[in-house]
Coordinates of C-alpha atoms and ligand atoms in Angstrom, one line a residue:
X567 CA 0.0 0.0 0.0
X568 CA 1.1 3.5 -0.9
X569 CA 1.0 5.7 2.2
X570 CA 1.5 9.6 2.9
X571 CA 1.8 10.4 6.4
X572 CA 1.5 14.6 6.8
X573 CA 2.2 15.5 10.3
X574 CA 3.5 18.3 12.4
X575 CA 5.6 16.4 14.5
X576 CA 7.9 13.8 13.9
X577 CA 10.7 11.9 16.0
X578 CA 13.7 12.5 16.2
X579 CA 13.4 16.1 14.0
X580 CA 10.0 17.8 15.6
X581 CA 8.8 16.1 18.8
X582 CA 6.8 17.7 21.8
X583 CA 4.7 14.8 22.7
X584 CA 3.6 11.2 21.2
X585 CA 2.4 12.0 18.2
X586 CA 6.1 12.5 17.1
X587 CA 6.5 8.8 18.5
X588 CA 3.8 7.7 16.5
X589 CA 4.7 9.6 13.1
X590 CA 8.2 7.7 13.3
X591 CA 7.2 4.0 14.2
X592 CA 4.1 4.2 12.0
X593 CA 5.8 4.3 8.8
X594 CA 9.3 2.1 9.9
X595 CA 7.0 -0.8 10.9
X596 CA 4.9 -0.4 7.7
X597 CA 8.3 0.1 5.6
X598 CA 9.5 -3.0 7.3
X599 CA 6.4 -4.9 6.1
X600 CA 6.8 -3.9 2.8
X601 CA 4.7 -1.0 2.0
X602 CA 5.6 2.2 0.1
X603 CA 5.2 5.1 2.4
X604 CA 6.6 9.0 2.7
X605 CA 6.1 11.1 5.6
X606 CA 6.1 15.0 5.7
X607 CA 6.5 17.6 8.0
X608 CA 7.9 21.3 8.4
X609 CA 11.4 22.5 8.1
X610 CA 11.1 24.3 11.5
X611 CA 14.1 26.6 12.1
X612 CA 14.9 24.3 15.3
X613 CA 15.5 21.1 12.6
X614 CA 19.8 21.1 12.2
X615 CA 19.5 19.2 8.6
X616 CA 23.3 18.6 9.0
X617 CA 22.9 16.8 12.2
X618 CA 20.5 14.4 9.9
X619 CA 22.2 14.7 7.0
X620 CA 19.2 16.3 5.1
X621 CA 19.4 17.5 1.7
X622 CA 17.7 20.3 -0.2
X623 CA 15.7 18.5 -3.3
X624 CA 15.3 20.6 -6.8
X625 CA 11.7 20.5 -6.0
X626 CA 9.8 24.0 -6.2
X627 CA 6.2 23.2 -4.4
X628 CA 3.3 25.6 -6.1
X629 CA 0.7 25.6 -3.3
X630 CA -2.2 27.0 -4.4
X631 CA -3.5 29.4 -1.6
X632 CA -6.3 31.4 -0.7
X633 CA -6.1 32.1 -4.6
X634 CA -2.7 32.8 -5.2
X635 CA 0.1 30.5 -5.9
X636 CA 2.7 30.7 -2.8
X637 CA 6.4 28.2 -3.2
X638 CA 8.2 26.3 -1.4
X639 CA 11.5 24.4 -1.4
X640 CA 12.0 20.6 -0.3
X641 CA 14.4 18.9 1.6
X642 CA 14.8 15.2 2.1
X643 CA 15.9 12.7 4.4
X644 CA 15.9 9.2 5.9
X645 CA 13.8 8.3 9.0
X646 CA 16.6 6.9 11.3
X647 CA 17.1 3.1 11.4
X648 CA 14.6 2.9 8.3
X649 CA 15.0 3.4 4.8
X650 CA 11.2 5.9 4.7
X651 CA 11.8 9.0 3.1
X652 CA 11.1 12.1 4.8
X653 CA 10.0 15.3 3.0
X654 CA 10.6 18.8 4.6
X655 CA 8.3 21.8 3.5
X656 CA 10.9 24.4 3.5
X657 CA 9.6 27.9 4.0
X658 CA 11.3 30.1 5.6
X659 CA 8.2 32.8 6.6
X660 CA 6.0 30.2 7.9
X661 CA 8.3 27.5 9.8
X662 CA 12.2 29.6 9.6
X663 CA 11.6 29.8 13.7
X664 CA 12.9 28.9 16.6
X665 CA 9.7 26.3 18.3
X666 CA 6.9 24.2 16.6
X667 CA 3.8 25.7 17.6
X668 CA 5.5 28.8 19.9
X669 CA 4.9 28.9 23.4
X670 CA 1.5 29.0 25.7
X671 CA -1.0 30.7 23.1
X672 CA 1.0 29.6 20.3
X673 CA 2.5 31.7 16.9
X674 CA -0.4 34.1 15.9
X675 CA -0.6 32.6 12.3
X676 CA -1.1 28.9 13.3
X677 CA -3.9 28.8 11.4
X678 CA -1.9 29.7 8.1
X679 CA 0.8 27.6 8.7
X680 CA -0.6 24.4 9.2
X681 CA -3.3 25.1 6.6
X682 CA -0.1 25.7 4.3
X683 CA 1.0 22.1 5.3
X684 CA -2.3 20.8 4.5
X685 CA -2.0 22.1 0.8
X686 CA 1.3 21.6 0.0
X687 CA 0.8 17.8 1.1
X688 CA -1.1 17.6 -1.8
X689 CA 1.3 19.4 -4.4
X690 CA 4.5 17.5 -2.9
X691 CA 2.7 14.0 -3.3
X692 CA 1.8 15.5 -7.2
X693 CA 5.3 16.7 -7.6
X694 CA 7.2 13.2 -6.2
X695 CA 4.7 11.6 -8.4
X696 CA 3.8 9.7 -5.1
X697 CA 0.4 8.2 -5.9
X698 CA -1.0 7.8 -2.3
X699 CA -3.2 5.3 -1.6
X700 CA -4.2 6.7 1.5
X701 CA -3.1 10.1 3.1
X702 CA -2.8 9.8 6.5
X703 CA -3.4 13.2 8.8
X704 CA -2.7 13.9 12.1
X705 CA -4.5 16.1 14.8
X706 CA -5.5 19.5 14.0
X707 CA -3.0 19.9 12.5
X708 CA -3.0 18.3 9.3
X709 CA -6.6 17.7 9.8
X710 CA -7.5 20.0 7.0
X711 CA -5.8 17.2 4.7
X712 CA -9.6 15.5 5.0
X713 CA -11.8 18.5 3.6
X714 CA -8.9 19.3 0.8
X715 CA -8.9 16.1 -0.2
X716 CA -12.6 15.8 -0.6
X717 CA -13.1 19.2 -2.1
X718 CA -10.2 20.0 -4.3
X719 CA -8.5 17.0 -5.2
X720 CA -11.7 14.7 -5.9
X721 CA -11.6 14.7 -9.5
X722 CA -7.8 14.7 -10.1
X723 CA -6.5 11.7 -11.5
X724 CA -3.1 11.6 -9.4
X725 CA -5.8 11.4 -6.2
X726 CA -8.1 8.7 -7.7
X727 CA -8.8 6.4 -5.4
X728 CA -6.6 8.2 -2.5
X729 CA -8.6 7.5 0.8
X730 CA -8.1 9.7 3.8
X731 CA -7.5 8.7 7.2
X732 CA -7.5 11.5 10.2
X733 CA -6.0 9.9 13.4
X734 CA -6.7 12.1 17.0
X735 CA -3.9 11.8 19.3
X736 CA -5.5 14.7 21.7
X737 CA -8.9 15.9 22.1
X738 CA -7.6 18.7 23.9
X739 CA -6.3 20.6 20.6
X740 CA -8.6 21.2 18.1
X741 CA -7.9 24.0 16.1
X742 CA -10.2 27.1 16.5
X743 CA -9.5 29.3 14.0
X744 CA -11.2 32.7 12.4
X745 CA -13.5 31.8 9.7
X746 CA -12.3 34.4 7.3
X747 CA -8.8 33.4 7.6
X748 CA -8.9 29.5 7.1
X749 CA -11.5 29.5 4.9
X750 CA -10.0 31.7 2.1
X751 CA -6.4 30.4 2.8
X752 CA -7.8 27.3 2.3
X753 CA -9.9 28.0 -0.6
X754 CA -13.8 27.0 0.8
X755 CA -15.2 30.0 1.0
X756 CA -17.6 31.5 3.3
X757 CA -20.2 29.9 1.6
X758 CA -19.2 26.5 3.9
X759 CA -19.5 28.6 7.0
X760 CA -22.6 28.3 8.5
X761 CA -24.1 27.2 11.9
X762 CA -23.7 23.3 12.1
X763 CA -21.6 23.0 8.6
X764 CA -18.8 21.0 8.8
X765 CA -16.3 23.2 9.3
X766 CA -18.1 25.4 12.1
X767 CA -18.4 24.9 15.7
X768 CA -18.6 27.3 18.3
X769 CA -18.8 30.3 15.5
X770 CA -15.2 29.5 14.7
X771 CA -14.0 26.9 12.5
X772 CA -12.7 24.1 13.9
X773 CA -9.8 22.3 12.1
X774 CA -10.4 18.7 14.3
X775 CA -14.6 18.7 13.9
X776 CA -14.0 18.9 9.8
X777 CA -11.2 16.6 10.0
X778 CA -13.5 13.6 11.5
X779 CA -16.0 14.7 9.6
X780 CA -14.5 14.6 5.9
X781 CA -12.3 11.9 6.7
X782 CA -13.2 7.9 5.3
X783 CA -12.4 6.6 8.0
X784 CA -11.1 8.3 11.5
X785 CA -9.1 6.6 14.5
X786 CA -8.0 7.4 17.5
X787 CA -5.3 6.4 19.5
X788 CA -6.7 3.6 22.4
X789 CA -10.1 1.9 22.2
X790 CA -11.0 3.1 26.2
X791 CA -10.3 7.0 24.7
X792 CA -12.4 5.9 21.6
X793 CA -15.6 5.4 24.1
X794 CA -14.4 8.4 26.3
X795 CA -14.5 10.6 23.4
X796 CA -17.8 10.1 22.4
X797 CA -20.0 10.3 25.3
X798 CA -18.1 11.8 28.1
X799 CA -16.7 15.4 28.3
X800 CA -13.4 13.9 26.8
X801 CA -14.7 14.7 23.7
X802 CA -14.1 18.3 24.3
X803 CA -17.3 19.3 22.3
X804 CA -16.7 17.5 19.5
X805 CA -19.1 14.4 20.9
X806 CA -22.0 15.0 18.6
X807 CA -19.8 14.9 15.5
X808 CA -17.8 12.0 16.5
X809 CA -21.4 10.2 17.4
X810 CA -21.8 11.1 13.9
X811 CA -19.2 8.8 12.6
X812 CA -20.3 6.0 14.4
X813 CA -18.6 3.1 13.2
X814 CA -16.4 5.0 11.1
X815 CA -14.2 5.9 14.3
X816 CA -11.9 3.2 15.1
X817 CA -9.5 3.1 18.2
X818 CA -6.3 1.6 17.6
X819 CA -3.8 1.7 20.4
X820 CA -0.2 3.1 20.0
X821 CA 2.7 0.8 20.4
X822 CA 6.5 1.8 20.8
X823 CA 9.4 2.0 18.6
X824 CA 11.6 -1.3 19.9
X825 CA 14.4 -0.2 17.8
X826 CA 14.2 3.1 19.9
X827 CA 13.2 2.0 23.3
X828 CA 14.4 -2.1 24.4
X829 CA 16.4 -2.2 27.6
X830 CA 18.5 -4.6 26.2
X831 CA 20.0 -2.4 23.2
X832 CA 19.7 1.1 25.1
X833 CA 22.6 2.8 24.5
X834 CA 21.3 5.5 26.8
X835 CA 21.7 3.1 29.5
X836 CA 25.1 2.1 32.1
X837 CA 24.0 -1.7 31.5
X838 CA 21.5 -3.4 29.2
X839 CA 18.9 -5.8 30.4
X840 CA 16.6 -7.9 29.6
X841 CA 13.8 -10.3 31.7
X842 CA 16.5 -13.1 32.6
X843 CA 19.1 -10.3 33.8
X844 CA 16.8 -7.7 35.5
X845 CA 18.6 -7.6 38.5
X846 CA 21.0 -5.3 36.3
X847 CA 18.5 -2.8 36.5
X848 CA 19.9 -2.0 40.0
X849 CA 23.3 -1.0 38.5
X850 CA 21.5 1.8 35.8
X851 CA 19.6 3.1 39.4
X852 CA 22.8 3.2 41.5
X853 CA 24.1 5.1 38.2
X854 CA 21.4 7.7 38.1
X855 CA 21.3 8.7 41.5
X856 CA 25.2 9.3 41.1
X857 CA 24.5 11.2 38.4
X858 CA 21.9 13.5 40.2
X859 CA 24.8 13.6 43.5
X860 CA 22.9 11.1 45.6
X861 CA 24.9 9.7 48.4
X862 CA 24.6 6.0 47.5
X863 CA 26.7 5.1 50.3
X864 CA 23.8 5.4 52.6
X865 CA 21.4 2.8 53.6
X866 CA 18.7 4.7 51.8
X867 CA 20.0 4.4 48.7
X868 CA 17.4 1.3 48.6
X869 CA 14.4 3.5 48.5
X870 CA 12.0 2.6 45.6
X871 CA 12.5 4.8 43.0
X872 CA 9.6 6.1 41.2
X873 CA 10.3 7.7 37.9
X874 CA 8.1 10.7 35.8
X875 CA 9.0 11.9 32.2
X876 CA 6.0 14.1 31.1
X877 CA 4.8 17.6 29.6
X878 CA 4.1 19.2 32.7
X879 CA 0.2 19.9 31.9
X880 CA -3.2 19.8 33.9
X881 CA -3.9 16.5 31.6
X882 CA -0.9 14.7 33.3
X883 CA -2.4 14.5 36.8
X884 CA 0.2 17.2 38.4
X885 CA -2.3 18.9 40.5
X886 CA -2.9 15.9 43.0
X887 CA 0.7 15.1 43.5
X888 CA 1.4 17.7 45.8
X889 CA -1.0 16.5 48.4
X890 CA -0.5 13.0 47.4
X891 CA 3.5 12.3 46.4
X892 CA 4.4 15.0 49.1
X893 CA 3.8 12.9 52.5
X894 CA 5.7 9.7 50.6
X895 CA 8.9 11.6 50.5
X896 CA 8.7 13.3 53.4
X897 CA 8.5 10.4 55.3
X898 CA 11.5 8.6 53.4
X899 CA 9.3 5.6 51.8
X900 CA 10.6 6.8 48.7
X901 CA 12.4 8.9 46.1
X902 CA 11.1 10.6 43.2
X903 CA 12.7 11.2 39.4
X904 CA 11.2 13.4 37.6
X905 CA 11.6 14.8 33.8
X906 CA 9.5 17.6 32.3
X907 CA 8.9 20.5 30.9
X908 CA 5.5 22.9 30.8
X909 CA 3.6 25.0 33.1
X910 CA 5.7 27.3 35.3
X911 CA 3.3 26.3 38.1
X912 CA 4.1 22.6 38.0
X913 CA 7.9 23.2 37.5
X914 CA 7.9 26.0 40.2
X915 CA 6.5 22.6 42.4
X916 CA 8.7 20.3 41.3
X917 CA 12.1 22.9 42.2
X918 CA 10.8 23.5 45.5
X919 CA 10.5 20.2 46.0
X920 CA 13.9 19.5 45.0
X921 CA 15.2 21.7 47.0
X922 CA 12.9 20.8 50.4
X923 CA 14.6 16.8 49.8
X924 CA 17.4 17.1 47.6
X925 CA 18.0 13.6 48.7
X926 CA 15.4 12.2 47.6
X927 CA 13.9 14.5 44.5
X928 CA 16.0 14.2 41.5
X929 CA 14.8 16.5 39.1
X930 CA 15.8 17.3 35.8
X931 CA 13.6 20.5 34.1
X932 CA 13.8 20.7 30.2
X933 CA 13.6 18.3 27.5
X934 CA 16.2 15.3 27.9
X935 CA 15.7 12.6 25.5
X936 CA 19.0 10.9 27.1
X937 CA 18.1 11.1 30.6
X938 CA 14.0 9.8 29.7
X939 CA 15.5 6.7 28.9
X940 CA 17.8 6.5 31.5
X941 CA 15.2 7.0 33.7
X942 CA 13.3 4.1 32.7
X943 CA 16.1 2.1 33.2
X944 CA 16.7 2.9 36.6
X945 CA 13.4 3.6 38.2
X946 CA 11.4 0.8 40.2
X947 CA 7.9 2.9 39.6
X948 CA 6.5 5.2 36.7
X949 CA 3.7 7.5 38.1
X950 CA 1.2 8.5 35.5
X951 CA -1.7 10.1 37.4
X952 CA -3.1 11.2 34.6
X953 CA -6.7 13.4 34.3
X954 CA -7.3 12.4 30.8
X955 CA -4.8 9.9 28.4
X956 CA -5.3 9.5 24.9
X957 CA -3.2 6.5 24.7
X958 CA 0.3 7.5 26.6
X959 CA 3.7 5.7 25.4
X960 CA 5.6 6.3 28.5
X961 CA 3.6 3.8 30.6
X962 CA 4.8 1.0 27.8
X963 CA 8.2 2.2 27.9
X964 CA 7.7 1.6 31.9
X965 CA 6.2 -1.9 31.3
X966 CA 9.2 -2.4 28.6
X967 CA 11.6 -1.3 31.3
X968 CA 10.5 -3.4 34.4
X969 CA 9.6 0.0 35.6
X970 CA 6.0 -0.9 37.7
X971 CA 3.5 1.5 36.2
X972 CA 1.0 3.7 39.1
X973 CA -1.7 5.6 36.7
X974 CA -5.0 6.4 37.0
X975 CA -7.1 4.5 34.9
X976 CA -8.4 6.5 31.9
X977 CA -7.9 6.0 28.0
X978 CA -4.6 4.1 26.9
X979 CA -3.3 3.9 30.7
X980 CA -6.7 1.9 31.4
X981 CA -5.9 -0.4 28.2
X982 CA -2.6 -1.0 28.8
X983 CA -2.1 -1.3 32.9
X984 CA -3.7 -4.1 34.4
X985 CA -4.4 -4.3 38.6
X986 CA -1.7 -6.5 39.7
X987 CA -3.5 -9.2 41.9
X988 CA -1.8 -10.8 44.7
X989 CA -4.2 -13.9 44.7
X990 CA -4.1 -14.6 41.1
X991 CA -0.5 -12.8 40.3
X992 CA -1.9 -11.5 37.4
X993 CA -1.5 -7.6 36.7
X994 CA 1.5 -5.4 35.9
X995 CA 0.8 -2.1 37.6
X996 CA -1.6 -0.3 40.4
X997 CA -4.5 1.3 39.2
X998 CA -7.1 3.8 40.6
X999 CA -10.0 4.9 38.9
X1000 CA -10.9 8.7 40.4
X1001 CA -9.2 11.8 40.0
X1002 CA -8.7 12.5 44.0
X1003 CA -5.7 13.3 46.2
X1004 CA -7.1 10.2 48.2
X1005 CA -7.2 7.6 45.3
X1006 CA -4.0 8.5 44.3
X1007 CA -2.1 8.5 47.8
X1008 CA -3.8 5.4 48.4
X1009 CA -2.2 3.9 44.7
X1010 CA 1.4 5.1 45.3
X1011 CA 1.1 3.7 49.4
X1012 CA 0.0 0.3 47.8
X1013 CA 2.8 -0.2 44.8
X1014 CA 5.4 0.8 47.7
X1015 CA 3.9 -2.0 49.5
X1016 CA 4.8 -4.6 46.8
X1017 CA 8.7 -3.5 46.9
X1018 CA 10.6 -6.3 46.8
X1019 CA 8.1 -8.2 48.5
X1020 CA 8.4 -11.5 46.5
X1021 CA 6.7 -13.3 45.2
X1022 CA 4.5 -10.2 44.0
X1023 CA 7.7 -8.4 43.2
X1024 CA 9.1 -10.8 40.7
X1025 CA 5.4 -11.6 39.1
X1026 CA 4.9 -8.0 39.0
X1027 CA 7.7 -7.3 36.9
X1028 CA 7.8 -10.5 34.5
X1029 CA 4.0 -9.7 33.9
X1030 CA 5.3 -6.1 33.2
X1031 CA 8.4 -6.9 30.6
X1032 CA 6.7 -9.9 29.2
X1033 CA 3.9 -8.4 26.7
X1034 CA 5.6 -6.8 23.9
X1035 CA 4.1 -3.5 22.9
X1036 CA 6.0 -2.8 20.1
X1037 CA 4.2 -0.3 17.3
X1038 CA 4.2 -3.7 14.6
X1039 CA 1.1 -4.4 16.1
X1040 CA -0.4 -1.0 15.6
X1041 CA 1.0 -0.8 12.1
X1042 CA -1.2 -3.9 11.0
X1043 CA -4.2 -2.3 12.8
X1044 CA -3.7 0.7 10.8
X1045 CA -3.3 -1.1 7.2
X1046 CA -6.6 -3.1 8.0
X1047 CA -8.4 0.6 8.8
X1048 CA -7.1 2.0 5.7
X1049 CA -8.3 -1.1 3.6
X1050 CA -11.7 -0.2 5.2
X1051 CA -11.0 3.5 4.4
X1052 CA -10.6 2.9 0.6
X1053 CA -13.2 0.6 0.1
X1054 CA -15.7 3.3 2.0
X1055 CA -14.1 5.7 -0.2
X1056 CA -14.8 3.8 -3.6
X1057 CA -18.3 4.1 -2.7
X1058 CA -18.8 7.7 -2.7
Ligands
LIG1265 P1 1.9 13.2 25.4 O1 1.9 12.9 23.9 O2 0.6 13.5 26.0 O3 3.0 14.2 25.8 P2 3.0 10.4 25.7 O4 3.2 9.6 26.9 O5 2.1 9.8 24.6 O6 2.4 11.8 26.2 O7 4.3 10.8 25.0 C1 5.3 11.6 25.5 C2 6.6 11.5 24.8 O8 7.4 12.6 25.1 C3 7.4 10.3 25.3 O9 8.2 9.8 24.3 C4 8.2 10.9 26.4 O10 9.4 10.1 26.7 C5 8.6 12.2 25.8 N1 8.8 13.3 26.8 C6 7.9 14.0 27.5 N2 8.6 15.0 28.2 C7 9.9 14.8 28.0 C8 11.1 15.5 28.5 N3 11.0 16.5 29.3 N4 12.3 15.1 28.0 C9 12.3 14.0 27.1 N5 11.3 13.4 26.7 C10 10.1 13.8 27.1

């Protein structure tokens, strides 16, 4: 199957969250299985395309736009470990910056950048003379990929046949943009702007609502967040349209990148290990706490260690931690890793933290790829208390790592973490179900429980490393939903 992937983030060039996981293992796992498939994204001014060895193509992209013709240049490249080519909009007005999306609020022309994307996927698949069988969009951000395709592109040859798939990675982001902006950049007119069209909600338009809507088929990133979406307040207004799609929405739940994250070929780590030689583990823990200054002579230096590597967000849970992580480390019953990046709020609780226990806090603010793994491989817990979870990857790099996931469970954390039961020994993590201070507190106090306290300890962990949650599986998913996709699509 031909596939183009159009995304705004992709790992390692682009990445704030998982979809940049997801737009990398995606297309390796499908290249691997023997489909054709081209991913593109952005030239963002952050990309060093001499640290990847990118090249600029002699490809000048016409983009037709809001009734002008605008250009751009292409660069290509190699998604690591892969042989998929990776296609680079270069244009130096909308992406020539320093971030992805710009900070808090975001750059002020959002809206015209990633509807600039949106186009130009079109005209670079026209001008590789890549015949797509499916064009695969991602979040708001390339959502606008699903009306294009339907309206502009339905009668040209090079697109006959193309299906169009939108996947949601987060509810949370959908796109709100002024009518009279997007719709002329994006060549619809006002004329499609009306109360309950499909590109209006909330008297904006709303990139995500005509995404799911135009789309053949749409998916979303874990079944639980599939159901959560559509009648709960997960779906973030958008339940009536996703009701709308009925079966059409699929979930399919996100796997990880073994050739990126396997314990026993991290390079990131002291020591690989694997199942049979997990008490190596303890060496990459001794390591990290050295490298945060930890006195590891002292008798504490056994302490569980429970590990965090997250935006630092209201939809990661951060809120209850200070009434329910605090009292743990206060008391000594534990000590606390922790990775991230976000709100000044949450960070601003995290330093002082740090600085209340700097024995037992170890916290590292920024964005580390190195140190995420090496956190993994060191820490005995992975806390994920999360308010709302689309799918989440870190918990499976947890289970991959024989690091005992604590999350709360909602969307991909309830798919994925299983109640570890002491009868039956079956389960890999603790669970709780509501968002409260108590429920949480009363998660953490019962995985510090099980601390080397065989035989849970052991089954804990082997039931943790033993499922392999690798993205192949995923992959498949996603080539049966786009077989669905074209076969809807050859009936319209
Ligand atoms: P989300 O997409 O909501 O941020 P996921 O768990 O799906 O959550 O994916 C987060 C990804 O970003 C993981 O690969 C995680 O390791 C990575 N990550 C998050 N924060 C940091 C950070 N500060 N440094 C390095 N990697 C990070």
């Amino acid at each position: 199957m031909k596939i183009l992937v159009s995304a705004a983030e992709v790992a390692p060039y682009a990445k704030v969250g998982g979809l940049a996981d997801m737009t990398a293992a995606l297309p390796k796992a499908w290249s691997a299985a023997g489909h054709d498939v081209i991913v593109l994204l952005p030239l963002y001014g952050t990309i060093d395309t001499a640290l990847y060895g990118l090249r600029k193509t002699d490809h000048v992209i016409g983009v037709p736009f809001g009734g002008w013709t605008e250009y751009a240049s292409l660069w290509e490249g190699t998604l690591p470990d892969s042989e998929v080519p990776v296609y680079f909009l270069d244009s130096h007005e909308y992406y020539g910056r320093q971030g992805i999306y710009g900070y808090h609020e975001g750059f002020q022309d959002n809206d015209r950048r990633f509807m600039f994307l949106c186009r130009a996927t079109f005209e670079v698949a026209k001008a590789l003379g890549f015949k797509p069988d499916v064009i695969h969009a991602h979040d708001y951000h390339t959502a606008m990929c699903m009306p294009m395709l339907h309206v502009h592109y339905k009668t040209d040859p090079h697109f006959d046949g193309t299906a169009g798939v939108f996947t949601i990675h987060n509810m949370a982001y959908q796109g709100m943009f002024d009518p009279q902006r997007v719709l002329e950049f994006g060549e619809f007119g006002m004329k499609e702007f009306y109360p309950g069209s499909w590109f209006e909600h909330e008297s904006v338009v709303n990139a995500m609502k005509a995404g799911i809507l135009f789309a053949d088929k749409v998916t979303t990133v874990s079944p639980t967040y599939a159901q959560e979406i559509r009648w709960t307040p997960e779906g973030m207004g958008l339940q009536g349209a996703l009701q709308a799609r009925g079966g059409d929405l699929i979930g399919v739940l996100n796997g990880i990148d073994r050739t990126e994250w396997d314990p026993s070929t991290d390079e990131y780590l002291t020591v690989p290990y694997d199942l049979a030689t997990i008490e190596k583990k303890e060496i990459n823990k001794q390591a990290l706490l050295t490298e945060f200054g930890i006195d590891v002579s002292d008798k504490s230096r056994d302490l569980p260690l429970v590990g965090m590597v997250t935006r630092l967000t209201e939809q990661k849970g951060i809120s209850l931690l200070h009434e329910a992580l605090e009292p743990f480390i206060a008391s000594g019953q534990m000590r606390l890793v922790m990775l991230g990046s976000g709100e000044k709020r949450f960070e601003d609780f995290f330093r002082h933290l740090a600085e209340q226990y700097p024995q037992r806090v170890l916290l590292g603010v920024g964005y580390n790829n190195a140190l995420s793994h090496r956190i993994q491989g060191a820490s005995d817990f992975y806390l994920m208390p999360s308010k709302f979870e689309p799918c989440g990857l870190t918990q499976m790099y947890a289970l991959t790592y024989g690091a005992i996931p604590i999350v709360r469970a909602t969307g991909g954390l309830a798919d994925t973490v299983q109640q570890y039961d002491p009868i039956t020994f079956t389960g890999n993590g603790i669970r709780f179900n509501r968002y409260t201070v108590d429920d949480c507190s009363a998660a953490i106090g019962e995985a510090l429980r099980l601390y080397k306290r065989e035989p849970h300890w052991s089954h804990l962990r082997r039931n943790a490393m033993s499922v392999d949650h690798s993205a192949v599986r995923s992959a498949e998913q996603y080539i049966d939903v786009f077989t669905w996709a074209q076969e809807l699509h050859a009936q319209h």
